[in-house]
Coordinates of C-alpha atoms in Angstrom, one line a residue:
X1 CA 0.0 0.0 0.0
X2 CA 2.9 2.4 0.5
X3 CA 3.7 2.6 -3.2
X4 CA 0.4 4.3 -4.3
X5 CA 0.6 6.6 -1.3
X6 CA 4.1 7.6 -2.3
X7 CA 3.2 8.4 -5.9
X8 CA 0.0 10.2 -4.9
X9 CA 1.8 12.4 -2.5
X10 CA 4.5 13.3 -5.1
X11 CA 1.9 14.4 -7.6
X12 CA 0.0 16.4 -5.0
X13 CA 3.2 18.3 -4.3
X14 CA 3.8 18.9 -8.0
X15 CA 0.3 20.2 -8.4
X16 CA 0.3 22.5 -5.5
X17 CA 2.7 25.0 -7.2
X18 CA 3.0 26.9 -4.0
X19 CA 6.5 25.9 -2.9
X20 CA 9.5 27.6 -4.2
X21 CA 13.2 26.8 -3.8
X22 CA 15.3 29.0 -1.7
X23 CA 17.8 29.5 -4.5
X24 CA 16.9 30.0 -8.2
X25 CA 16.0 26.6 -9.5
X26 CA 16.5 25.3 -13.1
X27 CA 14.3 22.3 -13.9
X28 CA 15.5 20.4 -16.9
X29 CA 13.0 18.4 -19.0
X30 CA 14.7 16.1 -21.5
X31 CA 13.0 14.3 -24.4
X32 CA 14.6 11.8 -26.8
X33 CA 13.4 10.1 -30.0
X34 CA 15.1 6.8 -29.4
X35 CA 17.3 4.8 -27.1
X36 CA 20.5 5.9 -28.9
X37 CA 19.7 9.6 -28.0
X38 CA 19.6 8.8 -24.3
X39 CA 23.3 8.5 -24.3
X40 CA 23.7 12.2 -24.5
X41 CA 21.4 13.0 -21.5
X42 CA 24.0 12.6 -18.8
X43 CA 26.6 14.7 -20.7
X44 CA 24.2 17.6 -21.2
X45 CA 23.1 17.5 -17.5
X46 CA 26.7 17.6 -16.4
X47 CA 27.9 20.2 -18.9
X48 CA 24.9 22.5 -18.4
X49 CA 24.9 22.3 -14.6
X50 CA 28.7 22.9 -14.3
X51 CA 28.6 25.9 -16.8
X52 CA 25.6 27.4 -15.0
X53 CA 27.1 27.0 -11.6
X54 CA 30.3 28.6 -12.7
X55 CA 28.6 31.7 -13.9
X56 CA 25.8 31.8 -11.4
X57 CA 26.9 30.2 -8.1
X58 CA 23.5 30.7 -6.4
X59 CA 21.5 28.3 -8.7
X60 CA 20.4 24.8 -8.3
X61 CA 19.4 22.3 -11.0
X62 CA 17.2 19.3 -11.2
X63 CA 16.1 17.2 -14.2
X64 CA 13.2 14.8 -14.9
X65 CA 15.7 11.9 -15.2
X66 CA 17.1 12.8 -11.8
X67 CA 13.5 12.9 -10.4
X68 CA 12.8 9.4 -11.7
X69 CA 16.0 8.1 -10.1
X70 CA 15.3 9.9 -6.8
X71 CA 11.7 8.5 -6.7
X72 CA 12.9 5.0 -7.4
X73 CA 15.5 5.3 -4.7
X74 CA 13.0 6.7 -2.2
X75 CA 10.5 4.0 -3.1
X76 CA 13.0 1.3 -2.2
X77 CA 13.6 3.0 1.1
X78 CA 9.9 3.2 1.8
X79 CA 9.5 -0.5 1.1
X80 CA 12.3 -1.2 3.6
X81 CA 10.6 1.1 6.1
X82 CA 13.3 3.7 6.2
X83 CA 11.8 6.3 3.8
X84 CA 12.0 10.0 4.3
X85 CA 8.9 12.0 3.2
X86 CA 11.0 15.2 3.5
X87 CA 13.0 14.0 0.5
X88 CA 9.8 13.8 -1.6
X89 CA 8.8 17.3 -0.4
X90 CA 12.1 18.6 -1.6
X91 CA 11.4 17.1 -5.0
X92 CA 7.9 18.7 -5.0
X93 CA 9.4 22.1 -4.2
X94 CA 11.7 21.9 -7.1
X95 CA 8.8 21.5 -9.5
X96 CA 7.9 25.1 -8.7
X97 CA 11.1 26.1 -10.4
X98 CA 12.0 29.5 -11.5
X99 CA 13.4 28.4 -14.9
X100 CA 12.4 25.6 -17.1
X101 CA 15.0 24.1 -19.5
X102 CA 13.7 22.0 -22.3
X103 CA 16.2 19.7 -24.1
X104 CA 15.3 17.7 -27.2
X105 CA 17.7 15.1 -28.5
X106 CA 17.1 13.4 -31.9
X107 CA 19.2 10.8 -33.6
X108 CA 18.4 10.7 -37.3
X109 CA 20.7 8.1 -39.0
X110 CA 24.2 9.1 -37.9
X111 CA 23.2 12.7 -37.1
X112 CA 22.5 14.0 -33.6
X113 CA 20.3 17.1 -33.5
X114 CA 20.4 18.9 -30.1
X115 CA 17.9 21.7 -29.4
X116 CA 17.4 23.5 -26.1
X117 CA 15.7 26.6 -24.7
X118 CA 15.2 28.2 -21.3
X119 CA 12.0 29.8 -20.1
X120 CA 11.3 32.1 -17.2
X121 CA 8.4 30.4 -15.6
X122 CA 7.0 33.6 -14.1
X123 CA 6.7 35.3 -17.4
X124 CA 6.6 32.3 -19.8
X125 CA 9.2 34.1 -21.8
X126 CA 12.0 32.2 -23.6
X127 CA 15.2 33.9 -22.4
X128 CA 17.8 31.7 -24.1
X129 CA 18.0 29.1 -26.8
X130 CA 20.5 27.1 -28.8
X131 CA 20.6 24.4 -31.5
X132 CA 23.5 22.3 -32.8
X133 CA 24.0 19.1 -34.7
X134 CA 26.8 16.5 -35.2
X135 CA 27.2 13.7 -37.8
X136 CA 29.0 11.2 -35.7
X137 CA 29.5 10.4 -32.0
X138 CA 32.3 12.8 -31.4
X139 CA 30.5 15.6 -33.3
X140 CA 27.4 14.8 -31.3
X141 CA 29.3 15.3 -28.0
X142 CA 30.6 18.6 -29.3
X143 CA 27.1 19.6 -30.3
X144 CA 25.9 18.9 -26.7
X145 CA 28.8 20.9 -25.3
X146 CA 28.1 23.8 -27.7
X147 CA 24.4 23.9 -26.8
X148 CA 25.1 23.8 -23.0
X149 CA 27.6 26.7 -23.3
X150 CA 25.4 28.9 -25.6
X151 CA 22.4 28.3 -23.3
X152 CA 24.3 29.6 -20.3
X153 CA 25.8 32.4 -22.4
X154 CA 22.3 33.7 -23.3
X155 CA 21.4 33.9 -19.6
X156 CA 24.0 36.5 -18.9
X157 CA 21.6 39.3 -19.8
X158 CA 19.3 38.4 -16.9
X159 CA 19.4 38.7 -13.2
X160 CA 19.6 35.0 -12.4
X161 CA 21.3 35.5 -9.0
X162 CA 19.5 38.4 -7.4
X163 CA 21.4 41.5 -6.4
X164 CA 20.4 42.7 -2.9
X165 CA 21.1 45.8 -0.9
X166 CA 20.1 49.4 -0.1
X167 CA 18.6 51.8 -2.6
X168 CA 18.0 55.4 -1.5
X169 CA 16.0 57.9 -3.6
X170 CA 15.3 61.5 -2.5
X171 CA 12.9 63.5 -4.6
X172 CA 12.7 67.2 -4.0
X173 CA 10.3 69.5 -6.0
X174 CA 10.1 73.3 -6.0
X175 CA 7.7 75.7 -7.8
X176 CA 7.8 79.4 -7.3
X177 CA 5.6 81.4 -9.6
X178 CA 3.8 84.8 -9.7
X179 CA 1.2 85.8 -12.3
X180 CA 0.0 89.4 -12.6
X181 CA -3.0 90.6 -14.6
X182 CA -3.7 94.3 -14.9
X183 CA -6.0 96.5 -17.1
X184 CA -8.0 99.8 -16.9
X185 CA -11.6 99.9 -15.9
X186 CA -14.2 102.7 -16.0
X187 CA -17.0 103.5 -13.7
X188 CA -18.6 106.5 -12.0
X189 CA -17.2 108.8 -14.6
X190 CA -13.6 107.9 -13.7
X191 CA -10.9 105.6 -15.0
X192 CA -9.8 103.0 -12.6
X193 CA -7.6 99.9 -12.4
X194 CA -8.1 96.2 -12.1
X195 CA -5.1 94.2 -10.8
X196 CA -4.7 90.6 -9.8
X197 CA -1.6 89.0 -8.3
X198 CA -1.4 85.2 -7.8
X199 CA 1.8 83.9 -6.0
X200 CA 2.6 80.2 -5.7
X201 CA 5.2 78.7 -3.4
X202 CA 5.2 74.9 -3.5
X203 CA 7.8 72.5 -2.1
X204 CA 7.9 68.7 -1.4
X205 CA 10.4 66.3 -0.1
X206 CA 10.2 62.5 -0.4
X207 CA 12.9 60.4 1.1
X208 CA 12.7 56.7 0.0
X209 CA 14.9 54.3 1.9
X210 CA 14.5 51.0 0.2
X211 CA 16.2 47.6 0.3
X212 CA 16.1 45.1 -2.5
X213 CA 15.7 41.7 -1.0
X214 CA 15.3 39.5 -4.0
X215 CA 15.0 39.7 -7.8
X216 CA 12.1 42.2 -7.8
X217 CA 10.9 42.5 -4.2
X218 CA 11.7 45.6 -2.2
X219 CA 11.0 46.6 1.4
X220 CA 11.7 49.9 3.2
X221 CA 10.1 53.2 4.2
X222 CA 9.4 56.6 3.0
X223 CA 9.0 60.0 4.6
X224 CA 7.1 62.6 2.6
X225 CA 6.3 66.3 3.4
X226 CA 4.4 68.7 1.3
X227 CA 3.7 72.4 1.5
X228 CA 1.8 74.4 -1.1
X229 CA 0.8 78.0 -0.6
X230 CA -1.2 80.1 -3.0
X231 CA -1.9 83.7 -2.3
X232 CA -4.3 85.8 -4.4
X233 CA -4.7 89.5 -4.1
X234 CA -7.3 91.3 -6.3
X235 CA -7.9 95.1 -6.4
X236 CA -10.8 96.3 -8.5
X237 CA -11.7 100.0 -8.7
X238 CA -15.0 99.1 -10.4
X239 CA -16.2 96.1 -8.4
X240 CA -19.9 95.5 -9.1
X241 CA -22.0 95.2 -6.0
X242 CA -25.2 93.1 -5.8
X243 CA -27.2 96.4 -5.9
X244 CA -25.5 97.3 -9.1
X245 CA -23.4 100.0 -7.5
X246 CA -19.7 100.0 -8.5
X247 CA -16.7 101.0 -6.4
X248 CA -13.3 100.0 -5.1
X249 CA -12.8 96.6 -3.4
X250 CA -9.7 94.7 -2.2
X251 CA -9.9 90.9 -1.9
X252 CA -7.3 88.6 -0.4
X253 CA -7.2 84.8 -0.3
X254 CA -4.6 82.4 1.1
X255 CA -4.7 78.7 0.6
X256 CA -2.2 76.5 2.5
X257 CA -1.9 72.8 1.8
X258 CA 0.4 70.7 4.0
X259 CA 0.9 66.9 4.1
X260 CA 3.0 64.4 5.9
X261 CA 3.2 60.7 4.9
X262 CA 5.3 57.9 6.4
X263 CA 5.7 54.3 5.5
X264 CA 5.1 52.1 2.4
X265 CA 1.8 50.8 1.3
X266 CA 1.3 47.0 1.6
X267 CA -1.7 46.3 -0.6
X268 CA 0.1 43.9 -3.0
X269 CA -0.1 40.1 -2.4
X270 CA 2.6 37.5 -2.9
X271 CA 2.7 33.9 -1.6
X272 CA -0.7 34.5 0.0
X273 CA 0.5 37.4 2.1
X274 CA 0.6 41.1 1.8
X275 CA 3.8 42.7 0.8
X276 CA 5.0 46.3 0.5
X277 CA 4.2 48.1 -2.7
X278 CA 7.7 48.6 -4.0
X279 CA 9.5 46.9 -6.9
X280 CA 12.9 47.0 -8.6
X281 CA 14.1 45.6 -11.9
X282 CA 17.5 45.3 -13.3
X283 CA 17.9 45.0 -17.1
X284 CA 21.2 44.0 -18.6
X285 CA 22.2 44.9 -22.2
X286 CA 24.5 43.3 -24.8
X287 CA 26.9 46.3 -24.7
X288 CA 27.9 45.6 -21.0
X289 CA 25.6 48.1 -19.4
X290 CA 22.5 47.9 -17.2
X291 CA 19.6 50.0 -16.0
X292 CA 17.8 50.0 -12.6
X293 CA 14.1 50.6 -12.6
X294 CA 12.4 51.5 -9.3
X295 CA 8.8 52.2 -8.3
X296 CA 7.0 52.4 -5.0
X297 CA 3.9 53.7 -3.3
X298 CA 3.3 55.1 0.2
X299 CA 0.6 54.4 2.6
X300 CA -2.0 57.2 3.2
X301 CA -1.0 60.1 5.5
X302 CA -2.5 63.3 6.7
X303 CA -3.3 66.2 4.4
X304 CA -4.5 69.6 5.8
X305 CA -6.1 72.3 3.7
X306 CA -6.5 75.8 5.3
X307 CA -8.2 78.7 3.5
X308 CA -8.3 82.3 4.7
X309 CA -10.4 85.0 3.0
X310 CA -10.7 88.8 3.5
X311 CA -12.5 91.5 1.5
X312 CA -13.1 95.2 2.2
X313 CA -14.4 98.0 0.1
X314 CA -17.6 99.4 -1.3
X315 CA -19.5 96.2 -0.6
X316 CA -19.3 92.5 0.1
X317 CA -16.9 93.0 3.0
X318 CA -16.0 89.8 4.7
X319 CA -13.5 88.5 7.2
X320 CA -14.7 85.0 8.1
X321 CA -12.6 82.6 10.3
X322 CA -10.2 80.3 8.5
X323 CA -11.6 77.1 7.1
X324 CA -9.6 73.9 7.7
X325 CA -10.3 70.6 6.0
X326 CA -8.5 67.3 6.9
X327 CA -8.0 64.7 4.2
X328 CA -5.9 61.7 3.4
X329 CA -3.1 61.6 0.8
X330 CA -0.4 59.3 -0.5
X331 CA 2.6 59.7 -2.7
X332 CA 4.2 57.4 -5.3
X333 CA 7.7 57.0 -6.6
X334 CA 6.8 57.0 -10.3
X335 CA 8.5 54.3 -12.3
X336 CA 11.9 55.7 -12.7
X337 CA 14.8 54.2 -14.6
X338 CA 18.4 55.0 -13.6
X339 CA 21.2 54.4 -16.0
X340 CA 22.5 53.0 -18.2
X341 CA 25.6 52.2 -16.1
X342 CA 28.6 49.9 -16.9
X343 CA 28.0 46.4 -15.5
X344 CA 26.8 42.9 -16.2
X345 CA 24.9 40.2 -14.4
X346 CA 28.2 38.5 -13.6
X347 CA 29.5 41.4 -11.5
X348 CA 29.5 40.8 -7.8
X349 CA 28.6 44.5 -7.0
X350 CA 26.4 47.0 -8.8
X351 CA 26.8 50.4 -7.2
X352 CA 26.2 54.0 -8.3
X353 CA 25.1 57.4 -7.2
X354 CA 24.0 60.5 -8.9
X355 CA 21.6 63.4 -9.3
X356 CA 19.0 64.1 -12.0
X357 CA 17.4 67.6 -12.4
X358 CA 14.4 68.3 -14.5
X359 CA 12.0 71.2 -15.1
X360 CA 8.4 70.6 -16.2
X361 CA 7.9 72.5 -19.5
X362 CA 4.3 73.3 -18.7
X363 CA 4.2 73.9 -14.9
X364 CA 7.8 75.0 -14.6
X365 CA 8.1 72.8 -11.5
X366 CA 11.7 71.9 -10.7
X367 CA 12.5 68.3 -9.6
X368 CA 15.8 67.1 -8.2
X369 CA 16.2 63.4 -7.8
X370 CA 19.2 62.1 -5.8
X371 CA 19.9 58.4 -5.8
X372 CA 22.4 55.9 -4.6
X373 CA 22.4 52.1 -4.5
X374 CA 24.9 49.4 -3.5
X375 CA 23.7 46.0 -4.6
X376 CA 25.6 42.8 -4.1
X377 CA 25.0 39.5 -5.9
X378 CA 24.4 36.3 -4.0

C-alpha cells in the first residue's frame, strides 16, 4: 500500500505549485526520440549544470531523469521502512522552479540534433535558446557541449542570481511662480484699475529608503512632506455690488496645503501574504551596461487644507474665520529608470550614485532626484 501513497503524495506536491526553492532553480526536461539519443542525457546535464554554476553560483538544477532516479530510490527506502517524506517534499518544491530548460535530442541516422531553450516560468518568456548538430558520436558530443555553453551564455543578460542591498532615492520638488493681470476699468465717470496677483510657493520632499531583498521585491520606508501655498490679491476700482453700484474693493485669499506621509503601502499580495508596494528591476544589455528601474507607493497620510479670505471696500466686505479641511493623501515614486551604467549580471557588486534635475515645461516645477544604491550579488 505504500507505493500508491508515495506516488499520490508526489503528484500532489507537484500540483500545488505553492512551494519555491530558496535559490533560483532550473528544472530540466529532456526528451529523446530513441534509445541511442539517451546516451547524450548525462553529458548535457553535467555540462549545463557545471557551466551554469560557474557563472551563477546561487543556482540549483534538477532534471526529470534525476527525479525518476530519486523517486525510485525513495520507493525502495519506503519498502524497507526507512523512507523520508521530506525528500519527496524537496522534489515537489523543485517542481515550482524559477526556470524551465527544455532539451530535445534526436538521432536521425548518424546525425545527432540537439535543441534546447530556457523559459522564465514567471513570465513564460524564452530567455535563451541554442541548436547544434553533429554527424558522428564525437561531433554529437561537441554539439551537446556547444548547446550547453550557448544556453548559459544567453542567460548573462538576466538577473539570475539576485542583487540585494540598499537603494535610496530622494525627490525634491520646487515651484515658485507669480502671475499678474492688470487693465484699466471705467465707472462712476472715472478711469480705474483692475489688478490681480497670484503667487505660488510649493515644495515637497520624499525620502525613499528602500532595500532590494530578491530579484524584484523591495522593502523599506518613505518620509514625505508637502507644503503648497497660494496667495491671491485682487484690487478692483469698479467692483460691481449686488445692488449694481460700482466701487473700489480689495480681496485677499490664502490657501495653504500641508501633508505628511510615512511608510510604504502594503496592498500587494505574494505567496498568500501582503507585501510592500515597491519593486525594482535590473535590465542588462548586450553592450555591457544595465539600468535599474524602481517604483514604490506610500501608505496614506494626513493632508490639511487651510483657507483664509478677507475682503473690504464698497460692498461684500468679509472676514470669516479660516476654514480647515482634513484629508488623506499618499505619494508614489513613479516608475523611474536610472542608468545605463557599466556592469553585467556576472559582477558581484552594482553600485552607483547621482543626481537628476528636470523642469516641467508646462508647470515649470523643478524636480531634483538624488539616488544611490549598493547592490551585491548572492
